[in-house]
Short mmCIF file of C-alpha atoms in Angstrom, two decimals:
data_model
loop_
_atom_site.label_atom_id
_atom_site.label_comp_id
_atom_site.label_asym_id
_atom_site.label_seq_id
_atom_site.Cartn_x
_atom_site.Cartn_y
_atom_site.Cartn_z
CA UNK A 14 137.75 120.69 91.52
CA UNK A 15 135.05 122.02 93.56
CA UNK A 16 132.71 122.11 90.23
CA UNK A 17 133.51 118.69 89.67
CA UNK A 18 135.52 120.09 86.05
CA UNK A 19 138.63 118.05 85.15
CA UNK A 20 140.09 120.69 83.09
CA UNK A 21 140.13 124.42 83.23
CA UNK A 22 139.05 124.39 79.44
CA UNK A 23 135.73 122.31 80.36
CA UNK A 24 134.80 125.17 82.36
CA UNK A 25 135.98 127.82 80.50
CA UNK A 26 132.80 126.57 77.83
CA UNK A 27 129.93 127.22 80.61
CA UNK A 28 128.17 130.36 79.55
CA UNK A 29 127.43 131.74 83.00
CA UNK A 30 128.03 131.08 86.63
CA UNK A 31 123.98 131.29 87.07
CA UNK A 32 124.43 127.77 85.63
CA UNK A 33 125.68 126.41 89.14
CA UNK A 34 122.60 127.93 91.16
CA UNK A 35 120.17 125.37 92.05
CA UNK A 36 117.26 127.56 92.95
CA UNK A 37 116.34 130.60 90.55
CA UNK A 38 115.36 132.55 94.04
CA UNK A 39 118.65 132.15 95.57
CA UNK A 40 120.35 133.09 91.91
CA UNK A 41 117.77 136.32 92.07
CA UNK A 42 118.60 137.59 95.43
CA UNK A 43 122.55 137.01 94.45
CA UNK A 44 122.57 138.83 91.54
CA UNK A 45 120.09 141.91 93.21
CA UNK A 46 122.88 142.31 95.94
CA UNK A 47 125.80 142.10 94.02
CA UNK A 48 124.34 144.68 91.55
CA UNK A 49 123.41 146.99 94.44
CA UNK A 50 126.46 146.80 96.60
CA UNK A 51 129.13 146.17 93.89
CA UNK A 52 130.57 143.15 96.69
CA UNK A 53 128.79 141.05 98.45
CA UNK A 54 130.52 138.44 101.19
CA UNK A 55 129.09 135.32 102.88
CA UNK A 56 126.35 134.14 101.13
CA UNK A 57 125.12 130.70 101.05
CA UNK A 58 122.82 128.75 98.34
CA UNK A 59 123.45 124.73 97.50
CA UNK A 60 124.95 125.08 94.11
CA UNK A 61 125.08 122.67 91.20
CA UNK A 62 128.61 120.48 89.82
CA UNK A 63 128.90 119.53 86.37
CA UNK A 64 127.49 116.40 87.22
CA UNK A 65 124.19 117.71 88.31
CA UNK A 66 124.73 116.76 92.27
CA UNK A 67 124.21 119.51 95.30
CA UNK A 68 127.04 121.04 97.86
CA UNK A 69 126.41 124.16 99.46
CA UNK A 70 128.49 126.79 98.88
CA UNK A 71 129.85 129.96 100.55
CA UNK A 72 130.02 132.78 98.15
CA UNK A 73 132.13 135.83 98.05
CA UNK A 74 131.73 138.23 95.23
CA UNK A 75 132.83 141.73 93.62
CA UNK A 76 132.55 143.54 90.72
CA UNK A 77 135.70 144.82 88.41
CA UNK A 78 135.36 148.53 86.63
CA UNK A 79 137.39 150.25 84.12
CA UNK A 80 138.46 154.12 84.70
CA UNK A 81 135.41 155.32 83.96
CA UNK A 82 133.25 153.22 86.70
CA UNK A 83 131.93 151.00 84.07
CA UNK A 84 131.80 147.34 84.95
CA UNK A 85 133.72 144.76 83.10
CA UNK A 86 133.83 141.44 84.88
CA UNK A 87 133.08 139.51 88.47
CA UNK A 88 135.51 137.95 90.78
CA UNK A 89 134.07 135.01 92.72
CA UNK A 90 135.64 132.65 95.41
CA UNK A 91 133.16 129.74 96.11
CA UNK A 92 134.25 127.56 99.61
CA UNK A 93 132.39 124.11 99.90
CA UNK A 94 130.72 124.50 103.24
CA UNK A 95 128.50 121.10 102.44
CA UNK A 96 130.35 119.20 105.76
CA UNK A 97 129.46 122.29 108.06
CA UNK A 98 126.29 122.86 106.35
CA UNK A 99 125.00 119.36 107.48
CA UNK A 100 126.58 119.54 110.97
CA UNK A 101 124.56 122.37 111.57
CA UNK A 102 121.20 121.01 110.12
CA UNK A 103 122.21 117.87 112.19
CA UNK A 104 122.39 119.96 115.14
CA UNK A 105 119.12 121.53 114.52
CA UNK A 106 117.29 118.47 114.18
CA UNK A 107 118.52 117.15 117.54
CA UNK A 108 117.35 120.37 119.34
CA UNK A 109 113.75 119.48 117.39
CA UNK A 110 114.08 115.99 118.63
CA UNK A 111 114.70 116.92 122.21
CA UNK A 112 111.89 119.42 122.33
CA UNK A 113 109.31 117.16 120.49
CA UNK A 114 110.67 114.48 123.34
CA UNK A 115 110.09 116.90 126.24
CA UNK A 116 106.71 118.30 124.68
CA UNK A 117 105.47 114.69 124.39
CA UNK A 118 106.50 114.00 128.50
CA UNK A 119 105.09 117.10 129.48
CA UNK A 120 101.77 116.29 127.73
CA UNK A 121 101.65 112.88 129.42
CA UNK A 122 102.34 113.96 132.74
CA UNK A 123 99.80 116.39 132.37
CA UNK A 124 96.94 114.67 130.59
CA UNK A 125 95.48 111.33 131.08
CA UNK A 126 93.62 111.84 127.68
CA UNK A 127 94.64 109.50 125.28
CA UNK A 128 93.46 110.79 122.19
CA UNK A 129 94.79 114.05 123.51
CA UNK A 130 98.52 113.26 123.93
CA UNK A 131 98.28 110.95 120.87
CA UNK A 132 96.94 114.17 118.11
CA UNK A 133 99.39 116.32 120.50
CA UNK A 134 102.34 113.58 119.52
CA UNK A 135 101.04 113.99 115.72
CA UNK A 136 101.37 117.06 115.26
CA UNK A 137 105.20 117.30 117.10
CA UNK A 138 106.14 114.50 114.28
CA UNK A 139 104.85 116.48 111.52
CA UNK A 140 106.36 119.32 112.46
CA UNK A 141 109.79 117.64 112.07
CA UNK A 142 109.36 114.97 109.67
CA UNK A 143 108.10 116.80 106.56
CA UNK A 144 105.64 115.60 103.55
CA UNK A 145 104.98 112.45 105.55
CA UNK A 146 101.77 110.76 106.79
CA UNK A 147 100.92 109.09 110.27
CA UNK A 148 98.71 106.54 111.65
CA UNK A 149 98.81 105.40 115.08
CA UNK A 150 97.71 101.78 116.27
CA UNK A 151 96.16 100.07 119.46
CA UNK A 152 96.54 96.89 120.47
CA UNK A 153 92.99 94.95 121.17
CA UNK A 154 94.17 91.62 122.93
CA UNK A 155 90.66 89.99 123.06
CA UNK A 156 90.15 90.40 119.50
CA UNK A 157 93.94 89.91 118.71
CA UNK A 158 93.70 93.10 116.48
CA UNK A 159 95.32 96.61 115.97
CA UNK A 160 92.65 99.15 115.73
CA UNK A 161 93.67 102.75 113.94
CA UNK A 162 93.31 105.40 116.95
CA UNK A 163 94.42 108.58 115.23
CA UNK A 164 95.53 109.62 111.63
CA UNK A 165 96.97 112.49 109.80
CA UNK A 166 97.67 113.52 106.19
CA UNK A 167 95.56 110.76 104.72
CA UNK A 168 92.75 110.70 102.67
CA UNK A 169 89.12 110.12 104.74
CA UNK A 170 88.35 107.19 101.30
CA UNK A 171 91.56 105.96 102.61
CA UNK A 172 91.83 105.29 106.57
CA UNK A 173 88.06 104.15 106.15
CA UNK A 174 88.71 101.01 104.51
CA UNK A 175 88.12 98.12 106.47
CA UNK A 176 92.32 96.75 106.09
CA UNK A 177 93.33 100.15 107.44
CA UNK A 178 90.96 100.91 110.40
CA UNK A 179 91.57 97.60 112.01
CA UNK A 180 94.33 94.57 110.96
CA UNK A 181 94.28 90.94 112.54
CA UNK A 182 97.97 90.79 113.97
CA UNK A 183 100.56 88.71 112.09
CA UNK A 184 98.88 90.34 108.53
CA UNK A 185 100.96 92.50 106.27
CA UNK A 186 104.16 94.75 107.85
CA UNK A 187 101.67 96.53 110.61
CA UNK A 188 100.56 93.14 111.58
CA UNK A 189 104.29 91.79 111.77
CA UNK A 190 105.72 94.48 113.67
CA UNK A 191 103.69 93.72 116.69
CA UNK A 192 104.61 90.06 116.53
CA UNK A 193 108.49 91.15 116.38
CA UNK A 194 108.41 94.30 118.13
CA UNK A 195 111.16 96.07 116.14
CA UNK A 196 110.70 99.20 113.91
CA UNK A 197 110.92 98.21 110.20
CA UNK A 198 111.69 100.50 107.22
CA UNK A 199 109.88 99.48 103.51
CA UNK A 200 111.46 101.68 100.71
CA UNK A 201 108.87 100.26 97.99
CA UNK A 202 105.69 98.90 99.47
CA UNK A 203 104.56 98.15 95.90
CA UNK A 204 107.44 95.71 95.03
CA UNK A 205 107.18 94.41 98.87
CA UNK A 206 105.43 91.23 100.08
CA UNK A 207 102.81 93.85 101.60
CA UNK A 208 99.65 92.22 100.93
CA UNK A 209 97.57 95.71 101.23
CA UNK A 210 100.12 97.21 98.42
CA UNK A 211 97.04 97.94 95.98
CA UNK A 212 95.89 99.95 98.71
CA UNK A 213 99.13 101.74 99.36
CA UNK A 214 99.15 102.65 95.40
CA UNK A 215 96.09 104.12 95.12
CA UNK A 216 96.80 106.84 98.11
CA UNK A 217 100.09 107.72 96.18
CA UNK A 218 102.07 105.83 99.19
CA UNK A 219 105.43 104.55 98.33
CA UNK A 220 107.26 103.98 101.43
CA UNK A 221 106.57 103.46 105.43
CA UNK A 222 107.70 103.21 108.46
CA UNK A 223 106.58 100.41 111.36
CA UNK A 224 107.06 101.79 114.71
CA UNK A 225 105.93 99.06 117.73
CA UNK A 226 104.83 101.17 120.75
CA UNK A 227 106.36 99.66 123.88
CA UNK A 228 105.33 99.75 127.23
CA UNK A 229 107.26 97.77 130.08
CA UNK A 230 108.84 95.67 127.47
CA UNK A 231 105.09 94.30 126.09
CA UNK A 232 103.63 96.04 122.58
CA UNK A 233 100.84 97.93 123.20
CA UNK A 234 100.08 99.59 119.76
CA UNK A 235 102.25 100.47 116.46
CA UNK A 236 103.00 104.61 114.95
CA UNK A 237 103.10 104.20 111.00
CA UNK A 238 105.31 106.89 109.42
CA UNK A 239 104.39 106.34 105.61
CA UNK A 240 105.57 108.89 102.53
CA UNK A 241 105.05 109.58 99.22
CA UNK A 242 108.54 109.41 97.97
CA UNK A 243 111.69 106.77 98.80
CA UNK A 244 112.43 107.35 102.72
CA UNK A 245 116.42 108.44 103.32
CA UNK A 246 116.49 108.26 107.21
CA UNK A 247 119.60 108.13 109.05
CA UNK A 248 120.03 105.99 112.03
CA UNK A 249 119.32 109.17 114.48
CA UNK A 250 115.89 109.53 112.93
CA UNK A 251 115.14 105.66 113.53
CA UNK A 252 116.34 106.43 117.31
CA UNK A 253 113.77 109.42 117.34
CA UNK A 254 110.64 107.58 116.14
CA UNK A 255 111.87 104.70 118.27
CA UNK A 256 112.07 107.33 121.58
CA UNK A 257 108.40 108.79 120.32
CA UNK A 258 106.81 105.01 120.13
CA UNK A 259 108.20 104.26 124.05
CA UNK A 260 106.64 107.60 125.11
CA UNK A 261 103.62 106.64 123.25
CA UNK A 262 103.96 103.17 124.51
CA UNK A 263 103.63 104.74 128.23
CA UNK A 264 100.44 107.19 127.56
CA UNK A 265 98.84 104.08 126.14
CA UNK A 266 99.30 101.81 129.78
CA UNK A 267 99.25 104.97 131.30
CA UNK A 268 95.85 106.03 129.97
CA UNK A 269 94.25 102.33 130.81
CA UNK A 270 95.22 102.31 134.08
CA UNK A 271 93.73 105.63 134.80
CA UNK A 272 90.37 104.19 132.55
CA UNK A 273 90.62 100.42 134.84
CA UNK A 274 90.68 103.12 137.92
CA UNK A 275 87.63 104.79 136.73
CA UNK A 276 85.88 101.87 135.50
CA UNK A 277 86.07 100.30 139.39
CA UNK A 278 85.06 103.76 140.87
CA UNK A 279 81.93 102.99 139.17
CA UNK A 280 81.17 99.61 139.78
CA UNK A 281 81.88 100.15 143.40
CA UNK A 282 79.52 103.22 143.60
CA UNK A 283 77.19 100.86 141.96
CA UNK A 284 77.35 98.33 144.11
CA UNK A 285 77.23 100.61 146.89
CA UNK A 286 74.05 102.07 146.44
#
């Protein structure tokens, strides 16, 4: 049942039990202990049902001899430890969450550098979202335009075009997102009304991610998550890029406020002397 085989005789034709290892590494290091040890107890490797899908397995394991030590066969028990297995992951990534969260507070209660906190934030997201580009937004109100602050994992040919370094609001998803302030997820930017998707093709991008950054309850900029492959966020990971856009959100308003501050320093010293 656990192999997904309907009748013992179905499995009875399988070769070998390598067949159900998913990785060749995880296969090599199970066969170099069992061999070694003669037994081998609690080991884990995502394993492979007849119909090709994943679970992750706990393996115990021994070896059989005859009278003369030889060995003549294996005895394995296999548990499906797939529901722990992702509780614990899941756990995991929350403890990354929190401490990208804290990291990012910390380094805006401690810097009024903009770009500082904002390559700081970056690098926290790449850390825990994996194989994934970022681009990060400010809003110009005169000219009614997002300008591109900060990217990562892009090609230079790529964040120099004129689209991606600066977009008139209301155009294309980035555009949008501003106007309606809520995050939006786009599985297949090249089957999408995204008017840039030419763009998007040539870079190799298939799906993004539209974060608004919020400040006070007004946009102030938008975080683009964007990937080579079909996103397959949960909800929690949506509420994590949401959290990282308000914190965002705040080093942007707090960041002019501290440049407004600076700015009248000056023009009073000026008009003092």
């Amino acid at each position: 049942d656990i192999l997904g085989f309907s009748k013992r005789e179905e499995l009875l034709e399988i070769d070998s039990v390598t067949e159900f290892f998913n990785h060749d590494d995880d296969l090599y290091q199970f066969q170099k202990k069992l061999s070694r040890d003669g037994f081998l107890t609690g080991f884990e490797a995502p394993l492979l049902r007849k119909d090709g899908s994943v679970f992750y397995g706990l393996l115990t394991a021994n070896v059989t001899l005859d009278v003369v030590g030889q060995i003549t066969g294996y005895v394995f028990i296999i548990r499906d430890v797939s529901k722990r297995k992702k509780a614990q992951e899941q756990i995991e990534w929350r403890n990354k969450w929190l401490a990208t969260l804290n990291a990012t507070s910390m380094a805006i209660g401690s810097s009024l550098d903009l770009n500082e906190i904002v390559h700081n934030t970056i690098e926290k997201i790449s850390g825990i979202l994996d194989s994934v580009s970022i681009r990060v937004y400010l809003l110009d109100k005169k000219r009614q335009t997002l300008d591109l602050l900060a990217s990562k994992g892009l090609s230079s040919r790529f964040v120099e075009k004129r689209s991606i370094k600066t977009r008139k609001i209301g155009r294309g998803f980035l555009g949008k997102s501003l106007i309606t302030s809520k995050t939006k997820v786009v599985c297949d930017l090249g089957n999408s009304e995204e008017p840039y998707g030419d763009l998007f093709a040539e870079e190799g991008i298939q799906s993004a991610i539209y974060v608004p950054l919020v400040s006070k309850g007004e946009p102030v900029g938008v975080v683009v998550i964007s990937s080579r492959s079909t996103f397959d966020f949960s909800d929690d990971y949506l509420e994590f890029l949401s959290a990282i856009g308000n914190q965002i959100g705040v080093a942007i308003e707090k960041a002019g406020l501290y440049e407004n501050l600076k700015n009248a320093y000056q023009e009073l010293k000026e008009a003092q002397e």
